[in-house]
């Protein structure tokens, strides 16, 4: 099945889609160019990174007849779309490992908490994968836990249900726990060298193309025979900062007495930008105490009800090294939209919607379209859709 702009507009309303910035709309038109069926014809692609961008790329490439292998350094798919559950380990660089304790199936979305109702591509994939979404009350970066943001949707059970649904739809399940350490091109093939994190063994995978869908700050530290221009472009992305602190507690913030009797998950601190830079410099214990005090100001006397704290400082997540990126030079981002030989770059960082899952989707569809064109595949654009350009 092919996603058409016209169908998406019908589903979500043209007004919502057209409210996106002009650059995002232009990117959407480019993102239209996913391949016709069978353009893959047995060619192979290694996808590096099983975040939303890598997974969408793999899903579309598989559909187009490519042989696809997906690699990820973590032991889970989803990347920044991370749902912490009881027993999850939070291993931040330079900090003691935290093991999450959450009772009764509670979970904590440490990254994204919802999908805006006008992020049409991602929502359309969720429908296609049979993943129902419901309206959610998202937290805002101002730290007002529980504040409802208009028009956000999320799967019941945690945001990682989205990447998990993609992973399930792949014939070759993503290979997890393998860190890509070097990228090379040789004899017209992409060579991807990775280290199995459990054994330390180094292995190399060869394919016709590779989609590099890892965050820019991480890519900057991977050895690669890229041209100096590409290296410079990657280095032009600087990481943005975001932190969340969550607790488990009786739901004292609910007005309904019956709901208030149950336990819930409270995101007590969510900060971004300069305040986040200062916040994450503090020891984890102090970050927890600041978050606890903020709850006390809003709900006096409730501090003692807050149990099982969890802190995520995104710039200390070793395979994220930031929440998102900012580009000192927008031309650098554009430059990485072009292929580097056998390597194509993808990821929300490269899209006009860098802080959103939808950005990852757009970038993936763009990379897949480029591979298909280079493989001689046709692209399908509904002639009616051109009117939206
Ligand atoms: C705090 C926070 C709140 C957010 N809120 C929202 C929201 O409400 N709604 C929304 O839509 N978006 C939100 N976002 C943005 C969204 O999470 C991202 O834009 C999106 O998840 C990025 O997807 P990606 O595939 O580009 O990258 P990632 O998800 O980072 O995936 C990259 C993958 O590459 C892997 N990797 C890294 N290095 C290597 C290596 N060397 N070898 C192998 N694999 C490697 C990583 O493990 C990871 O799985 C939020 C993000 C944060 C941090």
Tab-separated table of C-alpha atoms and ligand atoms in Angstrom:
chain	number	residue	atom	x	y	z
A	1	UNK	CA	0.000	0.000	0.000
A	2	UNK	CA	1.216	3.490	-0.743
A	3	UNK	CA	0.591	6.569	1.354
A	4	UNK	CA	-0.889	9.391	-0.666
A	5	UNK	CA	-1.071	12.977	0.419
A	6	UNK	CA	-4.599	13.247	-0.817
A	7	UNK	CA	-5.737	10.339	1.309
A	8	UNK	CA	-3.926	11.755	4.316
A	9	UNK	CA	-5.517	15.138	3.855
A	10	UNK	CA	-8.915	13.523	3.652
A	11	UNK	CA	-8.212	11.626	6.842
A	12	UNK	CA	-6.836	14.436	8.978
A	13	UNK	CA	-8.120	17.583	7.328
A	14	UNK	CA	-6.176	19.754	4.929
A	15	UNK	CA	-6.278	22.631	7.378
A	16	UNK	CA	-4.288	20.691	9.980
A	17	UNK	CA	-1.631	19.581	7.493
A	18	UNK	CA	-1.356	23.022	5.944
A	19	UNK	CA	-0.727	24.526	9.358
A	20	UNK	CA	2.746	22.955	9.236
A	21	UNK	CA	5.626	25.312	8.423
A	22	UNK	CA	6.261	25.812	4.682
A	23	UNK	CA	9.588	23.968	4.905
A	24	UNK	CA	7.857	20.959	6.426
A	25	UNK	CA	5.272	20.944	3.679
A	26	UNK	CA	7.975	21.029	1.022
A	27	UNK	CA	9.679	18.132	2.779
A	28	UNK	CA	6.411	16.229	2.800
A	29	UNK	CA	6.160	16.519	-0.947
A	30	UNK	CA	9.682	15.156	-1.268
A	31	UNK	CA	8.849	12.472	1.249
A	32	UNK	CA	6.180	11.338	-1.201
A	33	UNK	CA	8.821	9.654	-3.305
A	34	UNK	CA	8.807	6.212	-1.783
A	35	UNK	CA	9.552	3.468	-4.256
A	36	UNK	CA	7.276	1.535	-6.489
A	37	UNK	CA	6.965	-2.117	-5.537
A	38	UNK	CA	9.806	-4.368	-6.708
A	39	UNK	CA	12.373	-1.621	-7.304
A	40	UNK	CA	14.511	-3.377	-4.703
A	41	UNK	CA	14.808	-6.515	-6.813
A	42	UNK	CA	16.920	-8.265	-4.233
A	43	UNK	CA	19.326	-5.371	-3.578
A	44	UNK	CA	20.438	-5.068	0.004
A	45	UNK	CA	20.345	-2.217	2.495
A	46	UNK	CA	21.781	-2.014	6.002
A	47	UNK	CA	19.794	0.330	8.218
A	48	UNK	CA	21.772	1.705	11.153
A	49	UNK	CA	19.525	2.709	14.047
A	50	UNK	CA	16.152	1.230	14.998
A	51	UNK	CA	14.571	4.531	16.008
A	52	UNK	CA	11.463	5.657	14.172
A	53	UNK	CA	13.518	6.829	11.156
A	54	UNK	CA	15.424	3.562	10.739
A	55	UNK	CA	12.291	1.495	11.251
A	56	UNK	CA	10.213	3.433	8.717
A	57	UNK	CA	13.076	3.180	6.219
A	58	UNK	CA	13.351	-0.575	6.782
A	59	UNK	CA	9.585	-1.059	6.506
A	60	UNK	CA	9.345	0.823	3.197
A	61	UNK	CA	12.488	-0.816	1.780
A	62	UNK	CA	11.178	-4.268	2.647
A	63	UNK	CA	7.880	-3.436	0.960
A	64	UNK	CA	9.801	-2.372	-2.143
A	65	UNK	CA	11.632	-5.684	-2.365
A	66	UNK	CA	14.992	-4.794	-0.805
A	67	UNK	CA	16.795	-7.174	1.543
A	68	UNK	CA	17.064	-5.248	4.784
A	69	UNK	CA	19.122	-5.646	7.959
A	70	UNK	CA	18.527	-3.243	10.850
A	71	UNK	CA	21.223	-2.770	13.516
A	72	UNK	CA	20.903	-0.997	16.853
A	73	UNK	CA	23.333	-0.480	19.703
A	74	UNK	CA	20.689	-0.672	22.410
A	75	UNK	CA	18.903	-3.807	23.573
A	76	UNK	CA	15.578	-2.388	22.437
A	77	UNK	CA	14.087	-0.659	19.401
A	78	UNK	CA	12.641	2.869	19.455
A	79	UNK	CA	15.655	5.045	20.287
A	80	UNK	CA	14.337	8.266	21.792
A	81	UNK	CA	10.792	6.821	21.826
A	82	UNK	CA	11.556	5.083	25.097
A	83	UNK	CA	9.006	3.723	27.548
A	84	UNK	CA	10.485	2.898	30.945
A	85	UNK	CA	8.795	0.039	32.797
A	86	UNK	CA	9.445	-1.868	36.019
A	87	UNK	CA	12.980	-3.248	35.781
A	88	UNK	CA	14.156	-0.947	32.938
A	89	UNK	CA	17.736	0.217	33.417
A	90	UNK	CA	18.601	3.879	32.947
A	91	UNK	CA	22.337	4.026	32.223
A	92	UNK	CA	23.450	7.617	31.880
A	93	UNK	CA	27.077	8.475	31.118
A	94	UNK	CA	28.888	9.401	34.333
A	95	UNK	CA	25.985	8.451	36.622
A	96	UNK	CA	25.139	5.390	38.717
A	97	UNK	CA	22.761	3.011	36.928
A	98	UNK	CA	19.101	3.462	37.936
A	99	UNK	CA	16.760	0.475	37.852
A	100	UNK	CA	13.156	1.584	37.474
A	101	UNK	CA	10.661	0.386	40.064
A	102	UNK	CA	7.062	0.797	38.950
A	103	UNK	CA	4.080	-1.045	40.349
A	104	UNK	CA	0.927	-2.314	38.693
A	105	UNK	CA	1.997	-1.914	35.068
A	106	UNK	CA	2.766	1.811	35.372
A	107	UNK	CA	5.165	3.178	32.764
A	108	UNK	CA	7.086	6.377	32.086
A	109	UNK	CA	7.557	7.799	28.582
A	110	UNK	CA	10.988	9.358	29.008
A	111	UNK	CA	11.006	10.788	25.475
A	112	UNK	CA	7.929	11.502	23.368
A	113	UNK	CA	4.587	11.388	25.127
A	114	UNK	CA	2.286	11.874	22.152
A	115	UNK	CA	1.818	12.486	18.444
A	116	UNK	CA	0.144	15.741	17.353
A	117	UNK	CA	-3.073	15.121	15.414
A	118	UNK	CA	-1.646	16.772	12.272
A	119	UNK	CA	1.419	14.502	11.999
A	120	UNK	CA	-0.301	12.685	9.209
A	121	UNK	CA	2.377	10.280	7.997
A	122	UNK	CA	3.062	8.724	11.375
A	123	UNK	CA	-0.639	8.483	12.213
A	124	UNK	CA	-1.316	6.865	8.875
A	125	UNK	CA	1.391	4.235	9.529
A	126	UNK	CA	-0.109	3.539	12.960
A	127	UNK	CA	-3.459	2.845	11.327
A	128	UNK	CA	-1.838	0.664	8.705
A	129	UNK	CA	-0.052	-1.340	11.426
A	130	UNK	CA	-3.294	-1.751	13.360
A	131	UNK	CA	-2.106	0.281	16.326
A	132	UNK	CA	-4.961	2.277	17.885
A	133	UNK	CA	-4.138	5.678	19.383
A	134	UNK	CA	-6.135	7.643	21.937
A	135	UNK	CA	-6.164	11.261	23.065
A	136	UNK	CA	-3.685	11.953	25.873
A	137	UNK	CA	-2.959	14.681	28.381
A	138	UNK	CA	0.695	15.444	27.677
A	139	UNK	CA	3.115	17.146	30.024
A	140	UNK	CA	4.553	20.459	28.943
A	141	UNK	CA	8.230	21.454	29.177
A	142	UNK	CA	7.203	24.075	31.734
A	143	UNK	CA	6.822	21.188	34.159
A	144	UNK	CA	3.063	21.439	34.586
A	145	UNK	CA	2.563	17.724	34.909
A	146	UNK	CA	-0.739	16.508	33.616
A	147	UNK	CA	-1.545	19.669	31.681
A	148	UNK	CA	-3.598	18.700	28.633
A	149	UNK	CA	-2.164	19.717	25.288
A	150	UNK	CA	-4.705	19.893	22.512
A	151	UNK	CA	-4.686	17.230	19.854
A	152	UNK	CA	-2.052	14.764	21.118
A	153	UNK	CA	-2.521	11.047	20.516
A	154	UNK	CA	-0.678	8.049	21.932
A	155	UNK	CA	-0.975	4.272	21.995
A	156	UNK	CA	-2.315	2.739	25.196
A	157	UNK	CA	0.547	1.115	27.091
A	158	UNK	CA	3.390	3.457	26.128
A	159	UNK	CA	4.940	5.239	23.155
A	160	UNK	CA	7.306	2.348	22.412
A	161	UNK	CA	4.299	0.465	21.043
A	162	UNK	CA	4.849	2.496	17.856
A	163	UNK	CA	8.438	1.342	17.137
A	164	UNK	CA	7.542	-2.163	18.348
A	165	UNK	CA	4.711	-2.346	15.786
A	166	UNK	CA	7.143	-1.470	12.987
A	167	UNK	CA	9.736	-3.976	14.233
A	168	UNK	CA	7.085	-6.712	14.278
A	169	UNK	CA	6.238	-5.967	10.653
A	170	UNK	CA	9.834	-6.592	9.524
A	171	UNK	CA	10.708	-10.025	8.154
A	172	UNK	CA	14.235	-9.708	9.556
A	173	UNK	CA	13.920	-8.591	13.154
A	174	UNK	CA	16.360	-5.798	14.086
A	175	UNK	CA	19.720	-6.999	15.394
A	176	UNK	CA	20.082	-5.420	18.835
A	177	UNK	CA	23.065	-4.792	21.094
A	178	UNK	CA	25.415	-4.044	18.179
A	179	UNK	CA	27.209	-0.709	18.060
A	180	UNK	CA	28.259	0.549	14.641
A	181	UNK	CA	31.824	1.815	14.943
A	182	UNK	CA	32.962	2.418	11.365
A	183	UNK	CA	31.434	3.168	7.955
A	184	UNK	CA	33.354	2.645	4.709
A	185	UNK	CA	32.700	2.333	1.011
A	186	UNK	CA	34.604	-0.195	-0.975
A	187	UNK	CA	34.148	-1.682	-4.446
A	188	UNK	CA	30.781	0.000	-4.832
A	189	UNK	CA	29.397	-1.396	-1.575
A	190	UNK	CA	28.643	0.023	1.837
A	191	UNK	CA	30.670	-1.577	4.595
A	192	UNK	CA	29.297	-1.283	8.119
A	193	UNK	CA	31.603	-2.396	10.932
A	194	UNK	CA	29.906	-3.115	14.246
A	195	UNK	CA	30.832	-4.366	17.688
A	196	UNK	CA	28.678	-6.867	19.516
A	197	UNK	CA	28.391	-5.206	22.891
A	198	UNK	CA	28.072	-8.461	24.844
A	199	UNK	CA	31.086	-10.244	23.363
A	200	UNK	CA	33.140	-7.323	22.054
A	201	UNK	CA	33.427	-9.141	18.688
A	202	UNK	CA	33.878	-6.911	15.639
A	203	UNK	CA	31.954	-7.814	12.488
A	204	UNK	CA	31.440	-6.211	9.077
A	205	UNK	CA	28.297	-6.197	6.986
A	206	UNK	CA	28.333	-5.394	3.264
A	207	UNK	CA	25.323	-4.161	1.331
A	208	UNK	CA	24.416	-2.167	-1.759
A	209	UNK	CA	23.336	0.820	0.356
A	210	UNK	CA	23.220	1.822	4.006
A	211	UNK	CA	20.788	4.182	5.699
A	212	UNK	CA	22.512	5.941	8.591
A	213	UNK	CA	19.689	6.775	11.013
A	214	UNK	CA	21.541	7.553	14.245
A	215	UNK	CA	21.533	10.923	16.029
A	216	UNK	CA	23.976	13.479	14.602
A	217	UNK	CA	25.941	13.941	17.876
A	218	UNK	CA	26.541	10.163	17.948
A	219	UNK	CA	27.409	9.979	14.244
A	220	UNK	CA	30.040	12.675	14.775
A	221	UNK	CA	31.976	10.139	16.877
A	222	UNK	CA	31.769	7.201	14.426
A	223	UNK	CA	34.784	6.593	12.178
A	224	UNK	CA	33.839	6.999	8.537
A	225	UNK	CA	35.470	7.678	5.175
A	226	UNK	CA	33.040	10.542	4.484
A	227	UNK	CA	34.247	13.582	2.550
A	228	UNK	CA	35.436	16.558	4.636
A	229	UNK	CA	32.270	18.464	3.580
A	230	UNK	CA	30.033	15.752	5.007
A	231	UNK	CA	32.114	15.576	8.191
A	232	UNK	CA	31.754	19.336	8.599
A	233	UNK	CA	28.014	19.154	7.983
A	234	UNK	CA	27.605	16.469	10.670
A	235	UNK	CA	29.639	18.576	13.113
A	236	UNK	CA	27.382	21.598	12.448
A	237	UNK	CA	24.579	19.968	14.459
A	238	UNK	CA	24.634	20.811	18.136
A	239	UNK	CA	22.700	18.793	20.675
A	240	UNK	CA	19.759	20.283	22.545
A	241	UNK	CA	19.108	19.357	26.168
A	242	UNK	CA	16.050	17.913	27.890
A	243	UNK	CA	15.465	16.212	31.240
A	244	UNK	CA	12.546	14.447	32.836
A	245	UNK	CA	12.119	13.362	36.448
A	246	UNK	CA	9.189	11.075	37.261
A	247	UNK	CA	7.751	9.496	40.413
A	248	UNK	CA	5.123	6.942	41.218
A	249	UNK	CA	2.449	8.174	43.653
A	250	UNK	CA	-1.226	7.956	44.593
A	251	UNK	CA	-3.017	10.101	42.009
A	252	UNK	CA	-3.556	13.082	44.336
A	253	UNK	CA	-3.623	15.396	41.330
A	254	UNK	CA	-6.894	13.856	40.078
A	255	UNK	CA	-10.156	15.490	41.040
A	256	UNK	CA	-12.222	12.330	40.668
A	257	UNK	CA	-11.975	10.514	44.047
A	258	UNK	CA	-12.147	7.020	42.538
A	259	UNK	CA	-9.250	7.701	40.158
A	260	UNK	CA	-7.322	9.507	42.879
A	261	UNK	CA	-7.269	6.337	44.969
A	262	UNK	CA	-5.148	4.522	42.368
A	263	UNK	CA	-1.413	4.877	41.856
A	264	UNK	CA	-0.134	6.847	38.902
A	265	UNK	CA	2.974	8.151	37.191
A	266	UNK	CA	3.828	11.810	37.702
A	267	UNK	CA	6.320	13.648	35.484
A	268	UNK	CA	7.393	16.141	38.131
A	269	UNK	CA	10.090	17.913	36.128
A	270	UNK	CA	10.437	18.364	32.383
A	271	UNK	CA	12.884	21.038	31.332
A	272	UNK	CA	14.562	21.965	28.036
A	273	UNK	CA	17.089	24.543	26.791
A	274	UNK	CA	19.280	26.594	29.154
A	275	UNK	CA	17.414	25.546	32.351
A	276	UNK	CA	18.005	21.927	31.329
A	277	UNK	CA	21.760	22.519	30.933
A	278	UNK	CA	21.961	23.830	34.510
A	279	UNK	CA	19.613	21.151	35.880
A	280	UNK	CA	21.498	18.166	34.459
A	281	UNK	CA	24.793	19.388	35.959
A	282	UNK	CA	23.373	18.689	39.431
A	283	UNK	CA	23.803	15.271	41.043
A	284	UNK	CA	20.816	13.009	40.314
A	285	UNK	CA	19.738	13.178	43.968
A	286	UNK	CA	19.504	16.980	43.784
A	287	UNK	CA	17.556	16.798	40.521
A	288	UNK	CA	15.092	14.493	42.284
A	289	UNK	CA	14.807	16.844	45.267
A	290	UNK	CA	14.147	19.865	43.031
A	291	UNK	CA	11.417	17.940	41.224
A	292	UNK	CA	9.947	16.828	44.574
A	293	UNK	CA	9.949	20.429	45.837
A	294	UNK	CA	8.154	21.616	42.670
A	295	UNK	CA	5.377	19.104	43.346
A	296	UNK	CA	5.227	20.321	46.962
A	297	UNK	CA	4.664	23.890	45.774
A	298	UNK	CA	1.745	22.810	43.572
A	299	UNK	CA	0.369	20.231	46.063
A	300	UNK	CA	1.531	21.190	49.576
A	301	UNK	CA	2.217	18.242	51.836
A	302	UNK	CA	2.313	15.686	49.031
A	303	UNK	CA	6.101	15.429	48.701
A	304	UNK	CA	6.147	12.390	50.980
A	305	UNK	CA	3.812	10.490	48.651
A	306	UNK	CA	6.346	10.536	45.827
A	307	UNK	CA	8.091	7.169	45.434
A	308	UNK	CA	10.439	5.422	42.998
A	309	UNK	CA	12.090	8.426	41.315
A	310	UNK	CA	13.582	8.136	37.832
A	311	UNK	CA	15.787	10.726	36.131
A	312	UNK	CA	16.567	10.872	32.426
A	313	UNK	CA	19.107	13.453	31.215
A	314	UNK	CA	18.994	12.997	27.444
A	315	UNK	CA	22.441	14.443	26.766
A	316	UNK	CA	23.888	11.660	28.972
A	317	UNK	CA	22.115	8.868	27.066
A	318	UNK	CA	25.109	7.318	25.275
A	319	UNK	CA	23.278	6.484	22.031
A	320	UNK	CA	21.362	9.779	21.872
A	321	UNK	CA	23.794	12.379	23.303
A	322	UNK	CA	21.000	14.947	23.320
A	323	UNK	CA	17.275	15.403	22.965
A	324	UNK	CA	17.387	16.801	19.462
A	325	UNK	CA	19.701	19.083	17.464
A	326	UNK	CA	20.013	22.678	16.311
A	327	UNK	CA	21.862	23.583	13.119
A	328	UNK	CA	24.343	26.443	13.172
A	329	UNK	CA	24.148	26.371	9.377
A	330	UNK	CA	20.837	25.216	7.833
A	331	UNK	CA	22.698	24.446	4.599
A	332	UNK	CA	24.536	21.677	6.474
A	333	UNK	CA	21.271	19.930	7.212
A	334	UNK	CA	20.263	20.229	3.571
A	335	UNK	CA	23.639	18.862	2.439
A	336	UNK	CA	23.097	15.700	4.480
A	337	UNK	CA	19.820	15.192	2.643
A	338	UNK	CA	21.952	14.104	-0.316
A	339	UNK	CA	23.571	10.682	-0.494
A	340	UNK	CA	27.237	10.228	0.349
A	341	UNK	CA	28.026	7.498	-2.160
A	342	UNK	CA	26.374	4.350	-0.865
A	343	UNK	CA	25.337	6.023	2.398
A	344	UNK	CA	22.042	7.865	2.893
A	345	UNK	CA	21.351	9.843	6.039
A	346	UNK	CA	18.054	9.812	7.898
A	347	UNK	CA	16.699	10.798	11.300
A	348	UNK	CA	14.503	13.471	12.786
A	349	UNK	CA	17.652	15.586	13.281
A	350	UNK	CA	17.816	16.038	9.498
A	351	UNK	CA	14.189	16.977	9.010
A	352	UNK	CA	12.372	20.305	9.286
A	353	UNK	CA	10.631	18.805	12.364
A	354	UNK	CA	13.714	17.816	14.401
A	355	UNK	CA	11.973	17.460	17.769
A	356	UNK	CA	9.255	15.158	16.467
A	357	UNK	CA	8.732	11.556	15.479
A	358	UNK	CA	7.097	12.807	12.272
A	359	UNK	CA	10.439	14.375	11.348
A	360	UNK	CA	12.019	10.923	11.538
A	361	UNK	CA	9.318	9.537	9.275
A	362	UNK	CA	9.769	12.290	6.669
A	363	UNK	CA	13.547	11.840	6.606
A	364	UNK	CA	13.224	8.068	6.221
A	365	UNK	CA	10.829	8.322	3.303
A	366	UNK	CA	13.167	10.761	1.630
A	367	UNK	CA	16.158	8.404	2.014
A	368	UNK	CA	14.145	5.448	0.723
A	369	UNK	CA	13.055	7.472	-2.301
A	370	UNK	CA	16.682	8.258	-3.103
A	371	UNK	CA	17.697	4.605	-2.876
A	372	UNK	CA	14.805	3.600	-5.109
A	373	UNK	CA	15.715	6.168	-7.724
A	374	UNK	CA	19.330	5.000	-7.718
A	375	UNK	CA	18.106	1.421	-8.079
A	376	UNK	CA	16.119	2.353	-11.168
A	377	UNK	CA	12.777	2.168	-9.396
A	378	UNK	CA	9.973	4.436	-10.420
A	379	UNK	CA	8.275	6.615	-7.836
A	380	UNK	CA	4.561	6.990	-7.502
A	381	UNK	CA	3.132	10.470	-7.186
A	382	UNK	CA	-0.564	10.922	-7.635
A	383	UNK	CA	-0.986	13.698	-10.206
A	384	UNK	CA	-3.652	15.312	-8.023
A	385	UNK	CA	-1.151	15.637	-5.224
A	386	UNK	CA	1.006	17.985	-7.250
A	387	UNK	CA	-1.666	20.639	-6.783
A	388	UNK	CA	-0.674	20.856	-3.109
A	389	UNK	CA	2.892	21.855	-3.968
B	1	LIG	C1	12.304	14.527	26.046
B	1	LIG	C2	11.781	14.366	24.642
B	1	LIG	C3	10.451	14.616	24.373
B	1	LIG	C4	9.957	14.448	23.080
B	1	LIG	N1	8.615	14.623	22.852
B	1	LIG	C5	8.090	14.319	21.654
B	1	LIG	C6	6.682	14.260	21.461
B	1	LIG	O1	5.900	14.483	22.390
B	1	LIG	N2	6.214	13.914	20.226
B	1	LIG	C7	7.047	13.612	19.185
B	1	LIG	O2	6.556	13.296	18.081
B	1	LIG	N3	8.393	13.639	19.340
B	1	LIG	C8	8.937	13.961	20.539
B	1	LIG	N4	10.290	13.913	20.722
B	1	LIG	C9	11.183	13.741	19.547
B	1	LIG	C10	11.319	12.292	19.077
B	1	LIG	O3	11.548	11.446	20.177
B	1	LIG	C11	12.485	12.181	18.097
B	1	LIG	O4	12.420	13.188	17.111
B	1	LIG	C12	12.531	10.832	17.400
B	1	LIG	O5	12.295	9.785	18.313
B	1	LIG	C13	13.875	10.642	16.719
B	1	LIG	O6	13.863	9.448	15.977
B	1	LIG	P1	15.142	9.019	15.144
B	1	LIG	O7	14.856	7.679	14.562
B	1	LIG	O8	15.581	10.097	14.247
B	1	LIG	O9	16.334	8.893	16.235
B	1	LIG	P2	16.452	7.949	17.521
B	1	LIG	O10	15.124	7.663	18.094
B	1	LIG	O11	17.466	8.581	18.399
B	1	LIG	O12	17.020	6.586	16.934
B	1	LIG	C14	18.377	6.402	16.640
B	1	LIG	C15	18.764	4.974	16.948
B	1	LIG	O13	20.152	4.793	16.630
B	1	LIG	C16	20.723	3.948	17.607
B	1	LIG	N5	22.168	4.183	17.614
B	1	LIG	C17	22.843	5.271	18.043
B	1	LIG	N6	24.156	5.103	17.861
B	1	LIG	C18	24.334	3.885	17.295
B	1	LIG	C19	25.479	3.144	16.858
B	1	LIG	N7	26.724	3.624	16.934
B	1	LIG	N8	25.287	1.917	16.323
B	1	LIG	C20	24.024	1.389	16.215
B	1	LIG	N9	22.913	2.048	16.606
B	1	LIG	C21	23.067	3.280	17.138
B	1	LIG	C22	20.042	4.353	18.893
B	1	LIG	O14	20.130	3.337	19.869
B	1	LIG	C23	18.612	4.625	18.435
B	1	LIG	O15	17.778	3.495	18.572
B	1	LIG	C24	10.824	14.063	22.019
B	1	LIG	C25	12.170	13.793	22.297
B	1	LIG	C26	12.645	13.928	23.596
B	1	LIG	C27	14.087	13.593	23.874
